[in-house]
Coordinates of C-alpha atoms (C1' of nucleotides) in Angstrom, one line a residue:
Chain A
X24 CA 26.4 11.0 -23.3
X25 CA 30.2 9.4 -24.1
X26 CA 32.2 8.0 -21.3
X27 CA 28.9 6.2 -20.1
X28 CA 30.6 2.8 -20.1
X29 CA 33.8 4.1 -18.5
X30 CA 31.5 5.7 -15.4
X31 CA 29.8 1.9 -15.1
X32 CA 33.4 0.8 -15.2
X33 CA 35.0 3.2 -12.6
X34 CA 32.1 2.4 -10.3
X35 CA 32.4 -1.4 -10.9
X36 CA 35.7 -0.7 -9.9
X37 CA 34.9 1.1 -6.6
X38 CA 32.4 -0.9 -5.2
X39 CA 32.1 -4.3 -6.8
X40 CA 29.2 -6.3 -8.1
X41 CA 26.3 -5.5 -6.7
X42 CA 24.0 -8.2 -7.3
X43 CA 21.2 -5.8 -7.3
X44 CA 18.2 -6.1 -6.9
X45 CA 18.1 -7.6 -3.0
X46 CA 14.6 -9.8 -3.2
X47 CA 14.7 -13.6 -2.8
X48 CA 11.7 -13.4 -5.4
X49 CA 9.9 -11.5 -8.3
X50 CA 7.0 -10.6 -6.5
X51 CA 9.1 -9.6 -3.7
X52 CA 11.4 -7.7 -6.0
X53 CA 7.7 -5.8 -7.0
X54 CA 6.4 -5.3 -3.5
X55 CA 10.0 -4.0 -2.9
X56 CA 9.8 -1.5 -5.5
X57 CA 6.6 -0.2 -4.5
X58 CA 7.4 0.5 -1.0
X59 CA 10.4 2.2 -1.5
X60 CA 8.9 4.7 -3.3
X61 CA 10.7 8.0 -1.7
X62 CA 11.4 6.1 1.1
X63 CA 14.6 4.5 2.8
X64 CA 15.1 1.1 2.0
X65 CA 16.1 0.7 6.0
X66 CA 12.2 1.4 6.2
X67 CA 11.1 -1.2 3.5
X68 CA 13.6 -3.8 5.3
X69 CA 11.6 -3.5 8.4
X70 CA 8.0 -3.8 6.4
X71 CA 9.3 -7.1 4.4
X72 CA 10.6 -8.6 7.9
X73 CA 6.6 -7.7 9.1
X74 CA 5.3 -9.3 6.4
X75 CA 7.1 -12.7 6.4
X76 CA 5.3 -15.2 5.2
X77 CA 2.4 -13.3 4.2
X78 CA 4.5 -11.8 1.7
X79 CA 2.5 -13.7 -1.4
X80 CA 0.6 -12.7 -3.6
X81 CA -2.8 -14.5 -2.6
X82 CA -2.4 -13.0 1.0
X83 CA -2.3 -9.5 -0.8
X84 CA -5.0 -10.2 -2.9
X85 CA -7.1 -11.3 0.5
X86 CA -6.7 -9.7 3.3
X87 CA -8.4 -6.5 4.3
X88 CA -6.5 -3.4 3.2
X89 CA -6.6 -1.8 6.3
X90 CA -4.8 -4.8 7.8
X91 CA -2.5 -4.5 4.7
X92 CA -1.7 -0.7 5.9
X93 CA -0.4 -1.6 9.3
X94 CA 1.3 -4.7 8.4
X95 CA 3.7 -2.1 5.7
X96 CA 3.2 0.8 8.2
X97 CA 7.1 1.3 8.4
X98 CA 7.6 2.3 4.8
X99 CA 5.4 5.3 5.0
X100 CA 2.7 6.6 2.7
X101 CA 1.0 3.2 4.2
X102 CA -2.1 4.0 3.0
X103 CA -1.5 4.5 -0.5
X104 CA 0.9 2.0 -0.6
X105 CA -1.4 -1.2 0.5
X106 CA -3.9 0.6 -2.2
X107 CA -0.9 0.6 -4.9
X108 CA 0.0 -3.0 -3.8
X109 CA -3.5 -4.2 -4.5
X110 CA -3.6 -3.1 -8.1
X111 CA 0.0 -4.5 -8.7
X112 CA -1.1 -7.5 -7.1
X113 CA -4.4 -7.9 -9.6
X114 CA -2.1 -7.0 -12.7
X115 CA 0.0 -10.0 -11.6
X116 CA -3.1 -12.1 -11.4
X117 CA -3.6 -11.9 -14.9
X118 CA -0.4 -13.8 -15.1
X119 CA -1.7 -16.5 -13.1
X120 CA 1.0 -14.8 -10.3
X121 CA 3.6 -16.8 -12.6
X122 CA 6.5 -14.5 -13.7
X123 CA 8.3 -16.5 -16.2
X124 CA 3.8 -16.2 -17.7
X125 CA 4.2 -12.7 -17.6
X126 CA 7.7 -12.6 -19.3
X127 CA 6.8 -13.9 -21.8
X128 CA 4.7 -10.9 -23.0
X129 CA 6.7 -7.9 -24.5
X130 CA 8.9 -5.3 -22.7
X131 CA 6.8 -2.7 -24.4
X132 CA 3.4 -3.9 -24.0
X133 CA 4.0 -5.1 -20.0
X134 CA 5.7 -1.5 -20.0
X135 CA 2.0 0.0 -20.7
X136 CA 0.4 -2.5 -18.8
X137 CA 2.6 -1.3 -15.9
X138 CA 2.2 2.0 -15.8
X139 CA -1.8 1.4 -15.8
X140 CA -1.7 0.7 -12.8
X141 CA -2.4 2.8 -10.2
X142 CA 1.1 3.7 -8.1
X143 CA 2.9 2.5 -10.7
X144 CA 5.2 5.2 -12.6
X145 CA 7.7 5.0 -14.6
X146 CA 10.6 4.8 -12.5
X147 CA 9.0 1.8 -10.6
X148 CA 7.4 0.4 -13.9
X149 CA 11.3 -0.1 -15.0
X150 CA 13.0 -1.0 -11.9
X151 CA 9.8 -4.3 -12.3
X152 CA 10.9 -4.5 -15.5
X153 CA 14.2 -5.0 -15.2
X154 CA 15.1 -6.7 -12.0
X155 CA 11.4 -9.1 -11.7
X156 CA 10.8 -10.0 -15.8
X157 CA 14.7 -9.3 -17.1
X158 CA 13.5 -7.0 -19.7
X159 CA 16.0 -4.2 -20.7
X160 CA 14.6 -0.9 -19.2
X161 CA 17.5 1.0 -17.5
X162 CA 16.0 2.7 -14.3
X163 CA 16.1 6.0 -14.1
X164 CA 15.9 7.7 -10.2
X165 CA 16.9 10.3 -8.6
X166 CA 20.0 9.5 -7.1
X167 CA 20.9 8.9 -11.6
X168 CA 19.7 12.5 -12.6
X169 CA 21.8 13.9 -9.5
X170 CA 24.9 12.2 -10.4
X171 CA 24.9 12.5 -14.1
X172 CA 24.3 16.2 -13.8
X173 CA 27.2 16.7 -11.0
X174 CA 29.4 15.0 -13.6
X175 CA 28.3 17.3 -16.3
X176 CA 25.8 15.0 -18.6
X177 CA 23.2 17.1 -20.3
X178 CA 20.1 15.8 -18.8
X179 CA 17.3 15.3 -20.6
X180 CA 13.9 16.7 -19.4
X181 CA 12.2 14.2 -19.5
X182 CA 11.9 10.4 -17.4
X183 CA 11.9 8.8 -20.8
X184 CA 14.3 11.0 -22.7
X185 CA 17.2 10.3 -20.3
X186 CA 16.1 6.5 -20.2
X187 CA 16.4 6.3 -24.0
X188 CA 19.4 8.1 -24.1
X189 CA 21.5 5.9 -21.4
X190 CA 20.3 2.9 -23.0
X191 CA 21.3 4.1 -26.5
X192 CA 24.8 4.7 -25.0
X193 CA 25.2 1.2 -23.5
X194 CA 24.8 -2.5 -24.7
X195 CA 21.5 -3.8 -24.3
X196 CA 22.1 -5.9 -21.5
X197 CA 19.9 -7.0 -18.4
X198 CA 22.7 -7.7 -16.5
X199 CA 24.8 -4.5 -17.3
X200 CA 21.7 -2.3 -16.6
X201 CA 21.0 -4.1 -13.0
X202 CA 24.4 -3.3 -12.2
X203 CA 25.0 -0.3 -13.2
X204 CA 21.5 0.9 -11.3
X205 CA 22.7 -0.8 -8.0
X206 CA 26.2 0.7 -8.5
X207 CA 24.3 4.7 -8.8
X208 CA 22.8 3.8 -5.7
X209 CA 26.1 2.5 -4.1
X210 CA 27.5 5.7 -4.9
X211 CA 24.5 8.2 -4.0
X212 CA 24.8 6.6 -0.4
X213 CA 28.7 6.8 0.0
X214 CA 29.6 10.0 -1.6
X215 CA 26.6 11.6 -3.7
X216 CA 23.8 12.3 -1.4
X217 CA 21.8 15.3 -1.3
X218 CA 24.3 16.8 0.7
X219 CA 27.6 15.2 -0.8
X220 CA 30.6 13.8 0.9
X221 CA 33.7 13.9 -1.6
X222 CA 35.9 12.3 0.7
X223 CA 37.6 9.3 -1.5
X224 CA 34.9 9.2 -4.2
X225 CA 36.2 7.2 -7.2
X226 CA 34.7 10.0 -10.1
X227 CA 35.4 12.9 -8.1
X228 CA 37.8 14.3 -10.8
X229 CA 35.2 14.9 -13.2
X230 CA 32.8 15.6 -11.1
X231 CA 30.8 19.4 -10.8
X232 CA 30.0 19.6 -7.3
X233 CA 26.7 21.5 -8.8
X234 CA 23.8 20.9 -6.7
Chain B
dC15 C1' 14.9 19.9 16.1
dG16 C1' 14.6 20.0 10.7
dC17 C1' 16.0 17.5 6.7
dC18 C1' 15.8 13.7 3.9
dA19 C1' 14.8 9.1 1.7
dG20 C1' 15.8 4.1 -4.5
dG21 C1' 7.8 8.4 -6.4
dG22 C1' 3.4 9.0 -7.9
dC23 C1' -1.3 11.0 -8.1
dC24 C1' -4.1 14.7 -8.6
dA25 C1' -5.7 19.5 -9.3
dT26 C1' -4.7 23.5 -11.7
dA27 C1' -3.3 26.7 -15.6
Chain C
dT29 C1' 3.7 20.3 -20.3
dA30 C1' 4.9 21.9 -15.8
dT31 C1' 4.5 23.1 -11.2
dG32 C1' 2.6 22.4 -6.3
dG33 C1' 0.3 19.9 -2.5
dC34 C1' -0.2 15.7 -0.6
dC35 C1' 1.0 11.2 1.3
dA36 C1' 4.2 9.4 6.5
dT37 C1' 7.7 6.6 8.8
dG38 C1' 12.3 6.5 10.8
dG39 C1' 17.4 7.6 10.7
dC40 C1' 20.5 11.2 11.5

DNA sequence: CGCCAGGGCCATA
DNA sequence: TATGGCCATGGC
């Protein structure tokens, strides 16, 4: 996997800093990440805005879960995700609801801890990782697999294979992997969707055009 | 209209 | 380990 620097670096280039991820707080980086679980963030947006000021923990931990379901209804998958928001809710409790608490633990061992929970994977056990306790797990999606193949990287089979591999071939950096996730995204929306759109896209020379 | 979106769980073989 | 069905709204 060489040249993955210079990719971070052309799409720094492109698009700019990101200063991903967009939450005003941990836990609303972590409700965040559960909601837009194969969902548009446009959605999420609109179930954050619903929430407001109920958007706290304690409120998440009390109120009745079919309440919780309407209040998120916009995301989709509503009802699994007030269920999934629950049990991230109680992990968090643990912690006393105190992130820098939680932090303090190791990336590994909140890793497992994570992805104990039910509705947490390993894509959204990262992405909390990362962006809510600054631990150095690159996030691995979709819109990564799709553009690392197009380009012609060998992808691994496996969630955990690729992970290990794109970490391996960059510094271990917070900052650097935030980045570089939000940058992927940046570029899955302007030019590598499903359905691509090559018009002025900055790695288009080296890229496939496989599907 | 149908397709798609910043997944994950569960059942099955 | 690897598929397939299921969950669901809203933008295009």
């Amino acid at each position: 996997m060489n040249g993955l620097h210079e990719l971070y670096n052309t799409l720094l280039n492109a698009y700019g800093q990101r200063n991903w991820w967009p939450a005003k707080t941990p836990f609303e980086m972590m409700v965040g990440a559960i909601l837009t679980q194969n969902t548009t963030w446009t959605n999420v947006e609109k179930a954050l805005v619903n929430l407001g000021d109920r958007l706290s923990p304690t409120f998440i931990a009390g109120v009745d879960l079919g309440e919780l379901a309407q209040l998120i209804r916009s995301s989709g998958y509503y009802n699994q995700k007030a269920v999934k928001l629950k049990a991230l809710t109680q992990w968090y409790a643990g912690y006393g609801y105190n992130i820098e608490k939680a932090a303090a633990s190791d990336g590994e061992v909140l890793r497992t801890e994570l992805l104990a929970v039910k509705g947490v994977g390993r894509e959204t056990a990262d992405s909390i990782l990362l962006y809510a306790l600054n631990k150095p797990f690159f996030v691995v999606d979709t819109y990564t697999k799709r553009i690392l193949h197009r380009i012609g990287y060998d992808i691994p089979g496996t969630y955990d294979g690729l992970r290990l591999e794109i970490e391996e071939n960059l510094p271990r950096d917070v900052y650097l992997y935030g980045e570089f996730h939000g940058l992927i995204v940046e570029h899955a929306k302007r030019h590598c969707k499903k359905k691509p759109s090559c018009e002025g896209c900055p790695v288009e020379s080296v890229c496939r055009q496989r599907s």
